XYZ file of C-alpha atoms in Angstrom:
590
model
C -0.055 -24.460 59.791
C -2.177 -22.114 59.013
C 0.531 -18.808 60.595
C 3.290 -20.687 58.857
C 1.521 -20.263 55.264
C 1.278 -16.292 56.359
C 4.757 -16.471 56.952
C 5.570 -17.831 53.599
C 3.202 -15.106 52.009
C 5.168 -12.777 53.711
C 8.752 -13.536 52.539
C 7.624 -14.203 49.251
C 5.977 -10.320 49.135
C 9.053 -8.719 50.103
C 11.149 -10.932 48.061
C 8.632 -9.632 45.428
C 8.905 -6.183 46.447
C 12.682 -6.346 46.313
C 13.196 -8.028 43.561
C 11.301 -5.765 41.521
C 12.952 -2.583 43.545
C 16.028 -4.122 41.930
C 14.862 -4.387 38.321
C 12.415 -1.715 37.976
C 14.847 1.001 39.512
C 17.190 2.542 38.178
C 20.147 4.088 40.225
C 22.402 7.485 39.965
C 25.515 7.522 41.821
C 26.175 11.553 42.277
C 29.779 10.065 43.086
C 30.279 8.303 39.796
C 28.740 11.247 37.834
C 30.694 11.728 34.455
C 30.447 15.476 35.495
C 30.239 17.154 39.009
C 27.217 17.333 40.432
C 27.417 18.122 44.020
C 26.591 22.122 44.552
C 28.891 23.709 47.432
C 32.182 22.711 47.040
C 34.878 24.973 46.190
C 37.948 22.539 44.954
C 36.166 19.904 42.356
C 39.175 17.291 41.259
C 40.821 17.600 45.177
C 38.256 14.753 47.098
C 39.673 12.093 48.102
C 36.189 11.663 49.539
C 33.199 12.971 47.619
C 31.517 14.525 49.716
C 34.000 16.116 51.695
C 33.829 20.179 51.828
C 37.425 21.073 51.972
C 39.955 19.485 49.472
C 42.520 16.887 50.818
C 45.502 18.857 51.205
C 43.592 20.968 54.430
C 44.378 17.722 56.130
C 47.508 18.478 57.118
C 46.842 22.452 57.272
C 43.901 22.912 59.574
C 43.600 21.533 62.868
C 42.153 18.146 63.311
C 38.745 19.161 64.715
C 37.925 21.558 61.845
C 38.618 18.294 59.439
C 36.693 16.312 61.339
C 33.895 18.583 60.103
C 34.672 19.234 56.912
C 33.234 15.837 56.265
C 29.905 17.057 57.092
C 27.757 17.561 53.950
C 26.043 20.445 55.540
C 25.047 22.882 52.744
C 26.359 20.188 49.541
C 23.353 19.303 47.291
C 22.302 17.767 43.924
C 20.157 18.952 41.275
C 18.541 17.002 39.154
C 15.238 16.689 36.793
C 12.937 13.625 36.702
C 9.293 13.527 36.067
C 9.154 10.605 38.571
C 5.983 9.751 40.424
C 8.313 8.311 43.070
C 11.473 9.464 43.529
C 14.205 7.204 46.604
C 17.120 8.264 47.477
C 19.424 5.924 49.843
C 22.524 6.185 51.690
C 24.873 5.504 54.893
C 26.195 7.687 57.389
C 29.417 7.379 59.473
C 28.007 9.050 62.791
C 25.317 8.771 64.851
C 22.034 9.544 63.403
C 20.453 12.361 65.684
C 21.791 14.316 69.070
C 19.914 15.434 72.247
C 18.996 18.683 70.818
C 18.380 18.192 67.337
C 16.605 15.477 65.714
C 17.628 12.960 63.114
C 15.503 14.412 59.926
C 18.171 17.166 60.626
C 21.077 15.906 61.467
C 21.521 12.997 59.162
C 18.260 13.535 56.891
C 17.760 14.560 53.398
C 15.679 16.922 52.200
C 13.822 17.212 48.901
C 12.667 20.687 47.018
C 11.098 21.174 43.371
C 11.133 23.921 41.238
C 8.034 24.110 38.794
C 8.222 24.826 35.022
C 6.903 29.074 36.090
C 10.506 29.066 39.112
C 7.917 28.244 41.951
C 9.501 26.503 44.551
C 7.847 23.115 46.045
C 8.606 21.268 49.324
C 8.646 17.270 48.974
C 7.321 14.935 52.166
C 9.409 11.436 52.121
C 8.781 8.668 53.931
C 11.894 7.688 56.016
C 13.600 4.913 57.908
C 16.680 5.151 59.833
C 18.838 2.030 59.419
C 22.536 1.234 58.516
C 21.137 2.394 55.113
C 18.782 5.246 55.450
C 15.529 5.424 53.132
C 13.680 8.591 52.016
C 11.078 7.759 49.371
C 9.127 10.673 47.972
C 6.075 8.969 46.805
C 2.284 10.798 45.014
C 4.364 13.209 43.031
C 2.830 14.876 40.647
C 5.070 13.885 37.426
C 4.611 16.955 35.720
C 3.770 20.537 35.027
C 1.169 22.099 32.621
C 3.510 22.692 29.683
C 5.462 19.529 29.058
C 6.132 15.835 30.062
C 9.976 16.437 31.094
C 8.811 17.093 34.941
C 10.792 20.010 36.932
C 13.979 19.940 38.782
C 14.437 18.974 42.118
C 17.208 20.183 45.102
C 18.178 17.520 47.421
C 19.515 18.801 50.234
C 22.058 16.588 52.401
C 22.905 16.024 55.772
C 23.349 18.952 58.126
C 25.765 16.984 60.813
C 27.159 13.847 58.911
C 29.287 12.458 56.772
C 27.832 10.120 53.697
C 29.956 7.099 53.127
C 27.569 6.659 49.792
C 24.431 7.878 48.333
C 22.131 6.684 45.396
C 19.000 8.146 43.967
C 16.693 6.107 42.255
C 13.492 6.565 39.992
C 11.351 4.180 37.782
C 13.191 2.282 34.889
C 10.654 4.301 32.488
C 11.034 7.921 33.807
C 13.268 10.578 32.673
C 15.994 11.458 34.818
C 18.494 14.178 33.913
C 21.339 14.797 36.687
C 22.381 18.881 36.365
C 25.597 19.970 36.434
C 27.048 22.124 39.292
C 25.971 25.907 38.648
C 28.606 28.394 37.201
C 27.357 31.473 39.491
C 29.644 32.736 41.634
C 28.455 31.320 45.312
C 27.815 32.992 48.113
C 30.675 32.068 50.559
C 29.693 31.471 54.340
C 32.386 31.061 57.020
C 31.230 30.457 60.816
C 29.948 28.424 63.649
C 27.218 25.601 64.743
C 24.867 27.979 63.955
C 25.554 28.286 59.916
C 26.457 24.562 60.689
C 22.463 23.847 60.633
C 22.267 23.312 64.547
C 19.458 23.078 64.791
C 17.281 22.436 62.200
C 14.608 20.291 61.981
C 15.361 19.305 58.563
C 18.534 20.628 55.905
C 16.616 22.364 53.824
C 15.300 24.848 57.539
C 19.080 25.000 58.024
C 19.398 29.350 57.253
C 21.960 28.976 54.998
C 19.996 27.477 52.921
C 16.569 28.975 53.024
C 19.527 31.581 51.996
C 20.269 29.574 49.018
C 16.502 29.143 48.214
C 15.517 33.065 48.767
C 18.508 34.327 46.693
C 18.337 31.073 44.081
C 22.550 30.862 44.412
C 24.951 29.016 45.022
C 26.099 28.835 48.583
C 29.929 27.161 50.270
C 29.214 26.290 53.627
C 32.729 26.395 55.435
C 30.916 26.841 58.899
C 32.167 24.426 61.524
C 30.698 23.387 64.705
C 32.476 25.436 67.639
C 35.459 25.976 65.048
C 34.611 28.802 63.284
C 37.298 31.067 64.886
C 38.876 33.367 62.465
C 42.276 31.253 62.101
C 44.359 31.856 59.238
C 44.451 28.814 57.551
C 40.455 29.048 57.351
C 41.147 32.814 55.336
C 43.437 31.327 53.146
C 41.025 28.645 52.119
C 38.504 31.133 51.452
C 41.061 33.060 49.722
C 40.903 30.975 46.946
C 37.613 31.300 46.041
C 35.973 33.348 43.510
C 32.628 34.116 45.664
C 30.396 36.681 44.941
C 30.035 37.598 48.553
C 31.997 36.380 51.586
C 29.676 36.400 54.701
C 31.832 36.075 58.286
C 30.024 34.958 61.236
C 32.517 33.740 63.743
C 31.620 35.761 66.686
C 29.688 32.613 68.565
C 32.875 31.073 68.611
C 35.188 33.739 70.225
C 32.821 34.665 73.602
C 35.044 33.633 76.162
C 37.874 35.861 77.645
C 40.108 33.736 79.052
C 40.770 32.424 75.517
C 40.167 35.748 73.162
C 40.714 38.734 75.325
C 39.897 42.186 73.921
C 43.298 42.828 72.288
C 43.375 39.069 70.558
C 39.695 38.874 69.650
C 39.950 42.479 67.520
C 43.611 41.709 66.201
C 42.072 38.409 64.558
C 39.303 40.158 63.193
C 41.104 42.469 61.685
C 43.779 40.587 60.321
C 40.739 38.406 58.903
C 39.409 40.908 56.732
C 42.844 42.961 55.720
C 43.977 38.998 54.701
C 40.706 38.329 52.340
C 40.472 41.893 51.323
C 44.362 41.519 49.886
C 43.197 38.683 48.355
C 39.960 38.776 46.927
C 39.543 42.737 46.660
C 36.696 43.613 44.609
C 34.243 40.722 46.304
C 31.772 42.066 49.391
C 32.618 40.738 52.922
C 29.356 41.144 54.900
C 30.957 40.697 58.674
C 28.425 39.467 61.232
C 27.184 40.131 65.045
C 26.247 37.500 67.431
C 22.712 37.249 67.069
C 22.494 36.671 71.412
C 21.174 34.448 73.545
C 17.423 33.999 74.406
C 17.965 33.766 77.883
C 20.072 36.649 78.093
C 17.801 38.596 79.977
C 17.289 36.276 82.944
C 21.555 35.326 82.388
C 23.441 38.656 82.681
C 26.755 36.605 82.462
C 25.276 35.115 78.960
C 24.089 38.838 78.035
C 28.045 39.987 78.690
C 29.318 37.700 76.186
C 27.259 39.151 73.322
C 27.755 42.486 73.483
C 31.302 42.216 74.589
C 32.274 40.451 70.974
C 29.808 42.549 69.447
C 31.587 45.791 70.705
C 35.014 44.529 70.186
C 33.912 43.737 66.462
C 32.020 46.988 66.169
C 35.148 48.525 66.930
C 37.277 46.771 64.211
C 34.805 46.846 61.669
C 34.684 51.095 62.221
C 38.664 51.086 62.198
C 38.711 49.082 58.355
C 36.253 51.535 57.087
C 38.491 54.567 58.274
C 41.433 52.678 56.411
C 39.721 52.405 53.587
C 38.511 48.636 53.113
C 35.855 49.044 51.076
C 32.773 46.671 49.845
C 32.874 45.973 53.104
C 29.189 45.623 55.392
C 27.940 44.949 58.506
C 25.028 42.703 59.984
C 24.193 44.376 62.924
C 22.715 42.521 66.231
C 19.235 44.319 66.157
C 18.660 43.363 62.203
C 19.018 39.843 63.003
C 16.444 40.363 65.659
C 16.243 37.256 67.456
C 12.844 36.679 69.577
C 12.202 35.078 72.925
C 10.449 31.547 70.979
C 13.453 31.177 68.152
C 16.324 29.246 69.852
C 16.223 25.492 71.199
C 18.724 25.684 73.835
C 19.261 29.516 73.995
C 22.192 29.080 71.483
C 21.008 27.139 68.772
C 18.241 28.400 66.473
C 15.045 26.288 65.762
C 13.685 26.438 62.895
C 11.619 30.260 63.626
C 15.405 31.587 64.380
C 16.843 29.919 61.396
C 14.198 31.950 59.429
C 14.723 35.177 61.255
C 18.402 34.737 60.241
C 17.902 34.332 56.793
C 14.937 36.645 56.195
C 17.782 39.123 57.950
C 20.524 37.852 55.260
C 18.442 38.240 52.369
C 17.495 41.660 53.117
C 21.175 42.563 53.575
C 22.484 40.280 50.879
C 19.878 42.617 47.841
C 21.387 45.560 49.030
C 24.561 44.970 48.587
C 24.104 43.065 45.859
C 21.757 45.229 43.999
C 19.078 42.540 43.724
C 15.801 43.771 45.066
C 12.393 42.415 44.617
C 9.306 43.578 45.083
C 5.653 42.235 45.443
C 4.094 41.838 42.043
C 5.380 38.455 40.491
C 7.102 40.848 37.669
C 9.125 42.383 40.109
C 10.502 38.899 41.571
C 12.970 36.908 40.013
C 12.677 33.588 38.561
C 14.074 30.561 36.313
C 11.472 28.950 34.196
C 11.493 25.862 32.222
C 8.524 26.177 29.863
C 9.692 24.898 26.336
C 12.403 21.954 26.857
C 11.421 20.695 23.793
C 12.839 23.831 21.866
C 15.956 24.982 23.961
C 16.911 24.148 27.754
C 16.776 27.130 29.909
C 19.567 26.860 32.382
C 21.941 25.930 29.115
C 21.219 28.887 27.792
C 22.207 30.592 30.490
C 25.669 29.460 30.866
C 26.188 29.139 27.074
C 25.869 33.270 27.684
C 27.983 33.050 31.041
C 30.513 31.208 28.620
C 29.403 33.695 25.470
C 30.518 36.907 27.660
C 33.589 35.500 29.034
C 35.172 34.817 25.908
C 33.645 36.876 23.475
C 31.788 39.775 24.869
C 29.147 41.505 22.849
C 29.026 44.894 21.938
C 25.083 45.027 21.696
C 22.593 43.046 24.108
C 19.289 41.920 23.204
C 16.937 40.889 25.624
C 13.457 39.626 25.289
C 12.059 36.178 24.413
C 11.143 33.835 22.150
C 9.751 36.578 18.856
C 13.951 37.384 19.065
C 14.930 34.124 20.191
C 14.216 31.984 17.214
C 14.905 34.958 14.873
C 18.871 33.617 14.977
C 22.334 34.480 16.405
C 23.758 33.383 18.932
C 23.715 31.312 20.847
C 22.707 28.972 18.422
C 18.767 27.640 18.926
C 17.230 24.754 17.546
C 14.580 26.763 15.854
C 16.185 29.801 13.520
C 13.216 31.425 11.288
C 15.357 33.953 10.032
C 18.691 33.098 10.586
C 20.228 34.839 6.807
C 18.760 38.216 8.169
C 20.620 37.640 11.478
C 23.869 37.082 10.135
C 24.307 38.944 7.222
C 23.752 42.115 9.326
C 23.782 42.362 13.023
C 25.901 39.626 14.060
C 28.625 41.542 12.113
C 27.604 44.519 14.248
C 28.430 42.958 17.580
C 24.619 42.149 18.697
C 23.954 38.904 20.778
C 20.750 37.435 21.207
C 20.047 37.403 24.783
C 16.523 36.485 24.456
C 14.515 33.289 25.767
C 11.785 31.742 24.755
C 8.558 31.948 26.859
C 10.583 34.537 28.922
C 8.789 36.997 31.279
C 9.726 39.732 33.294
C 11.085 38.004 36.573
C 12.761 35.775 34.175
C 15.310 38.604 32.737
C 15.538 40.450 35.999
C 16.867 36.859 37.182
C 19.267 36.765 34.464
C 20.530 40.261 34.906
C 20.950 39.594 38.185
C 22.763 36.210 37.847
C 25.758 37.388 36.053
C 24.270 37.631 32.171
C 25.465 41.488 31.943
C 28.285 40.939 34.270
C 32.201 41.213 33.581
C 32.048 43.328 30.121
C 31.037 46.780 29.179
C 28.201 46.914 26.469
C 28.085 49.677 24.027
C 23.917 49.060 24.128
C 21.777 46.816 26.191
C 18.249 46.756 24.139
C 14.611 45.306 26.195
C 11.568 44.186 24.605
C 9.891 42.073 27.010
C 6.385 41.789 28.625
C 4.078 39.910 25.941
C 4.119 36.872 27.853
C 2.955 38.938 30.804
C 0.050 40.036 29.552
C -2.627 36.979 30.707
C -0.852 37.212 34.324
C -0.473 40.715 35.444
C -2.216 44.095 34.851
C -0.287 47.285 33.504
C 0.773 48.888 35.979
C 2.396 45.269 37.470
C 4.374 45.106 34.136
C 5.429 48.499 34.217
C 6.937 47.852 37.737
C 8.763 44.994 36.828
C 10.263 46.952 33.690
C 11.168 49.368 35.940
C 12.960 47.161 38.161
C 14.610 45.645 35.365
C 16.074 48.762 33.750
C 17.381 49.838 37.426
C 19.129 46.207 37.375
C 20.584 47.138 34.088
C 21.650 50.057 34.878
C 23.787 49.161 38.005
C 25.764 46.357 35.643
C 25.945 48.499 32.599
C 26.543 52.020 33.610
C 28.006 53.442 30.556
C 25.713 51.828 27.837
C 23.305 53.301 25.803
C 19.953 51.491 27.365
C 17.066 51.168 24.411
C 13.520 50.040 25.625
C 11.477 48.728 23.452
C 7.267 48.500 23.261
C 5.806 45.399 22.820
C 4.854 44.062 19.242
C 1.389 43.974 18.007
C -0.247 40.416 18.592
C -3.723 39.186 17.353
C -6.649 40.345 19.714
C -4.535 42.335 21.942
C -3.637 45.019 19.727
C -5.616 48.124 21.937
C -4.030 46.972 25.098
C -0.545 46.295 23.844
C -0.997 50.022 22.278
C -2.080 51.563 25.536
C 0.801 49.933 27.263
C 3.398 51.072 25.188
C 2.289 54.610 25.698
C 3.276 53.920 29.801
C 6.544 52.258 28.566
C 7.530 55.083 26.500
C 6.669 57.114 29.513
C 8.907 55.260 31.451
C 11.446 55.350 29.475
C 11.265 59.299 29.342
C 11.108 58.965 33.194
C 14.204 57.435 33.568
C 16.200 58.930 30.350
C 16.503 55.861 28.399
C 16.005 55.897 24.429
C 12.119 54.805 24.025
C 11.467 52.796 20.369
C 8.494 51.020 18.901
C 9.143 48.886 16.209
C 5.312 47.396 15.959
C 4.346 49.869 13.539
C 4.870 48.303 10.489
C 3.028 44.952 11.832
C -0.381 46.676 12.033
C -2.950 47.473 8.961
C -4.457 50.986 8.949
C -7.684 49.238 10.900
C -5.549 48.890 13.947
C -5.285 45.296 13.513
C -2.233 43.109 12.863
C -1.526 42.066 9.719
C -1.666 38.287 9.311
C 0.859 37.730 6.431
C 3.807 38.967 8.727
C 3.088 36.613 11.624
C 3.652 32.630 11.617
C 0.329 32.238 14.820
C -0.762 35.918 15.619
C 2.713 36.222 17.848
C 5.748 35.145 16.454
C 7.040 36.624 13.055
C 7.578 34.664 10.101
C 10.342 35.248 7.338
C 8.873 38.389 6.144
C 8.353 39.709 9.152
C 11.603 39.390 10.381
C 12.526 40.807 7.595
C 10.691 44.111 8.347
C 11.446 43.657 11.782
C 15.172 43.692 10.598
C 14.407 47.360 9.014
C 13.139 48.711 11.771
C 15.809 47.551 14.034
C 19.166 48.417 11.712
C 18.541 52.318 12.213
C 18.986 51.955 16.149
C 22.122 49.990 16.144
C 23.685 52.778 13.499
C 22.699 55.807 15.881
């Protein structure tokens, strides 16, 4: 009697527990979003299947295997924010859940990252169970950041080697939950093998494609298909019709053996690859890709042949494009992968060490050709930031600009943040102190207000670098940025990251007229802001940009700022704009 009274207990807990997971959570369907959601698909409005990575009409164009895969969700994720202390996500899967070499947290298992309010990335632990419907709940989260109650965004990172018949995410009834639309950066565009598959991660987000994603903060396609990725033209075409900002081609793992791609076949498809992509994307980078090797290559001399063979053949063709003039064109050589004894599974397939050495490899490549370096002081590496939601959003700022320069490009650039954010302009803000001022004179004169509020350094260098200075020529890109650096980093940190910045500038706007601007006087920092802007206007000498300071008329003769021009020692009010205004008219006439 007594066991069948625990048993009672027992059903009536978990028809507790579920009946309150039913009423208590609520439920987003990234299928049934009223906009798309799922990052790393190339043809939104062609899915017959949502989470499908080539549209429905390669059914009948590629060959059957390569479909078959397509269906994977490797490298598709959704964004979202939510300030959730617990955050579930469920779903099924059409295949089996795991394989002999790779686990099922990789090939069927989500994978949850955050992004803090300052761009600093978080991983997420979730509790799992593998069933018909798979359960990852991502429980003791902190709900927010320092600056606000709105939490941070989060990345959730799909299956590597499965196909998702559905997929919800839930939260508490009571906490915010904002799904984010796709991102309107151009991706970065991967074509290959098992390997840029994820085989074999531990988990999707160790898959290197997308640390990739992570370490360059972009978009990234995955069109990489399990022992398919072999240069076929169909495959070229699809990529064709993408706008990428870099196509990276790693096929070789695919085309080893000679009895199927002797030398004459294996160098004719490369090179009828690249002249096909180059025709018609010219004007994006291809990066073209070595085998990495095998681990046991030095105890299989067979297995070492097969490397180097493909590598030399492709060496060969990649030589004879350069000499006929393909240009944008690169090369990731076999020794700057640099593969090491421990970082394969089976000799083939990385673990999750290789995957790392492959991306940490990409990355490096991808800044160079991209122009995107970073360096070690936090100025000097790029970042989003999501500070102040309950003034502007960030990220729709960012592709209100995007949109801004597309359709009406400006002749003069401001950047900086929020003391020429909420001065006016546009794009329009919720908060406009001085919005007559802007208007009347320099939106007539061509001058967008590119600034943000609560920006840093990293925070424009990430902007510059993701597209905000892109596809126009400025007459004059202006920079006043830094304040907001000042409690985090020492001088000579700040002066690095300017310097980066202007170099970043510089590369997207060649032919404008670059202005850099000291910082304004604020209340108790008025010596050090002086003594910086000495090294700024140094700088700007340095590297023969136009150097002004427009914080003279904000001081009194005592050094100090002078209260009646500020709204809280930082930001200008109406008068100050106003003088602000004066100071800035005689730059934009020169």
């Amino acid at each position: 009697m007594r066991t069948f009274n625990i048993l009672l207990l027992v059903i009536f807990v978990v028809q507790t527990s579920f009946a309150q997971d039913k009423t208590d959570i609520k439920w987003f369907n990234p299928a049934n979003s009223e906009f798309p959601v799922i990052e790393g698909q190339a043809w939104h409005g062609e899915y017959g299947k949502p989470y499908n990575r080539l549209p429905d009409r390669a059914e009948t164009l590629v060959r059957e295997p390569v479909w078959n895969l397509s269906q994977h969700t490797t490298g598709l994720k959704v964004r979202f924010r939510s300030n959730a202390k617990e955050i579930i996500v469920r779903y099924g899967v059409r295949l089996r859940h795991a394989m002999n070499h790779m686990p099922a947290t990789g090939v069927s298992g989500m994978d949850l990252y955050a992004i803090d309010s300052d761009g600093q990335w978080m991983w997420c632990q979730g509790k799992r169970s593998f069933s018909d419907t798979i359960v990852y709940r991502y429980d003791r989260l902190r709900p927010n950041d320092r600056y606000h109650d709105r939490g941070r965004e989060y990345r959730l990172n799909l299956p590597l080697y499965n196909s998702l018949e559905w997929m919800e995410i839930g939260v508490s009834e009571n906490a915010y939950f904002e799904p984010l639309p796709i991102r309107k950066e151009k991706p970065i565009v991967v074509y290959g093998t098992s390997i840029a598959h994820g085989a074999c991660a531990s988990r999707p987000g160790m898959a290197w494609t997308n640390i990739l994603s992570r370490k360059m903060d972009r978009p990234l396609i995955n069109l990489a298909f399990s022992g398919n990725g072999r240069l076929e033209k169909e495959m070229i075409d699809f990529l064709s019709e993408i706008d990428a900002k870099i196509f990276i081609i790693d096929c070789m793992p695919n085309l080893w053996n000679p009895e199927v791609y002797d030398d004459e076949e294996l160098k004719n498809r490369i090179l009828n690859s690249i002249c096909q992509l180059r025709k018609s994307r010219p004007g994006i980078p291809i990066l073209l890709t070595a085998h990495a090797g095998y681990t046991d290559g030095l105890v299989s001399p067979e297995r070492m042949t097969h490397f180097t063979r493909v590598n030399r053949i492709q060496k060969d063709a990649y030589n004879q494009l350069r000499k006929e003039g393909i240009d944008m064109f690169h090369y990731l050589a076999y020794e700057e992968i640099g593969m090491q004894l421990d970082d394969m599974v089976d000799g083939t397939h990385p673990n999750d060490l290789g995957m790392m050495r492959y991306a940490d490899s990409y990355s490096l490549k991808l800044r160079s050709i991209l122009n995107e370096p970073k360096g070690t002081a936090s100025t000097t590496q790029p970042r989003i930031q999501y500070r102040e939601p309950g003034n502007y959003d960030w990220e729709k700022r960012h592709r209100e600009i995007l949109k801004i320069n597309e359709t009406t490009p400006p002749k003069t650039v401001l950047l900086a943040n929020s003391i020429v954010h909420f001065w006016g302009g546009l794009p329009r803000t919720k908060i406009a102190r001085e919005e007559a001022s802007w208007e009347e004179l320099l939106t007539p004169m061509g001058v967008r207000n590119y600034a943000y509020g609560w920006d840093r350094i990293e925070n424009v260098l990430w902007r510059v670098y993701h597209g905000e200075l892109d596809g126009f020529e400025a007459e004059r890109v202006m920079v006043m940025i830094g304040t907001n650096n000042l409690h985090l980093n020492t001088d000579q940190e700040i002066i690095a990251g300017l310097n980066l910045l202007i170099q970043a500038i510089k590369f997207r706007q060649p032919t404008a007229e670059i202005v850099l601007m000291g910082l304004l006087p604020r209340r108790d920092h008025e010596q050090r802001i002086e003594t910086l802007n000495l090294q700024i206007a140094s700088l700007a000498n340095k590297t023969s940009l136009k150097y002004a300071d427009l914080g003279s008329v904000f001081l009194m003769e005592n050094n100090k700022i002078e209260e009646s021009l500020f709204s809280d020692g930082l930001h200008p009010n109406k008068a100050g704009y106003q003088k602000l205004r004066e100071m800035l008219i005689p730059l934009l006439k020169n």
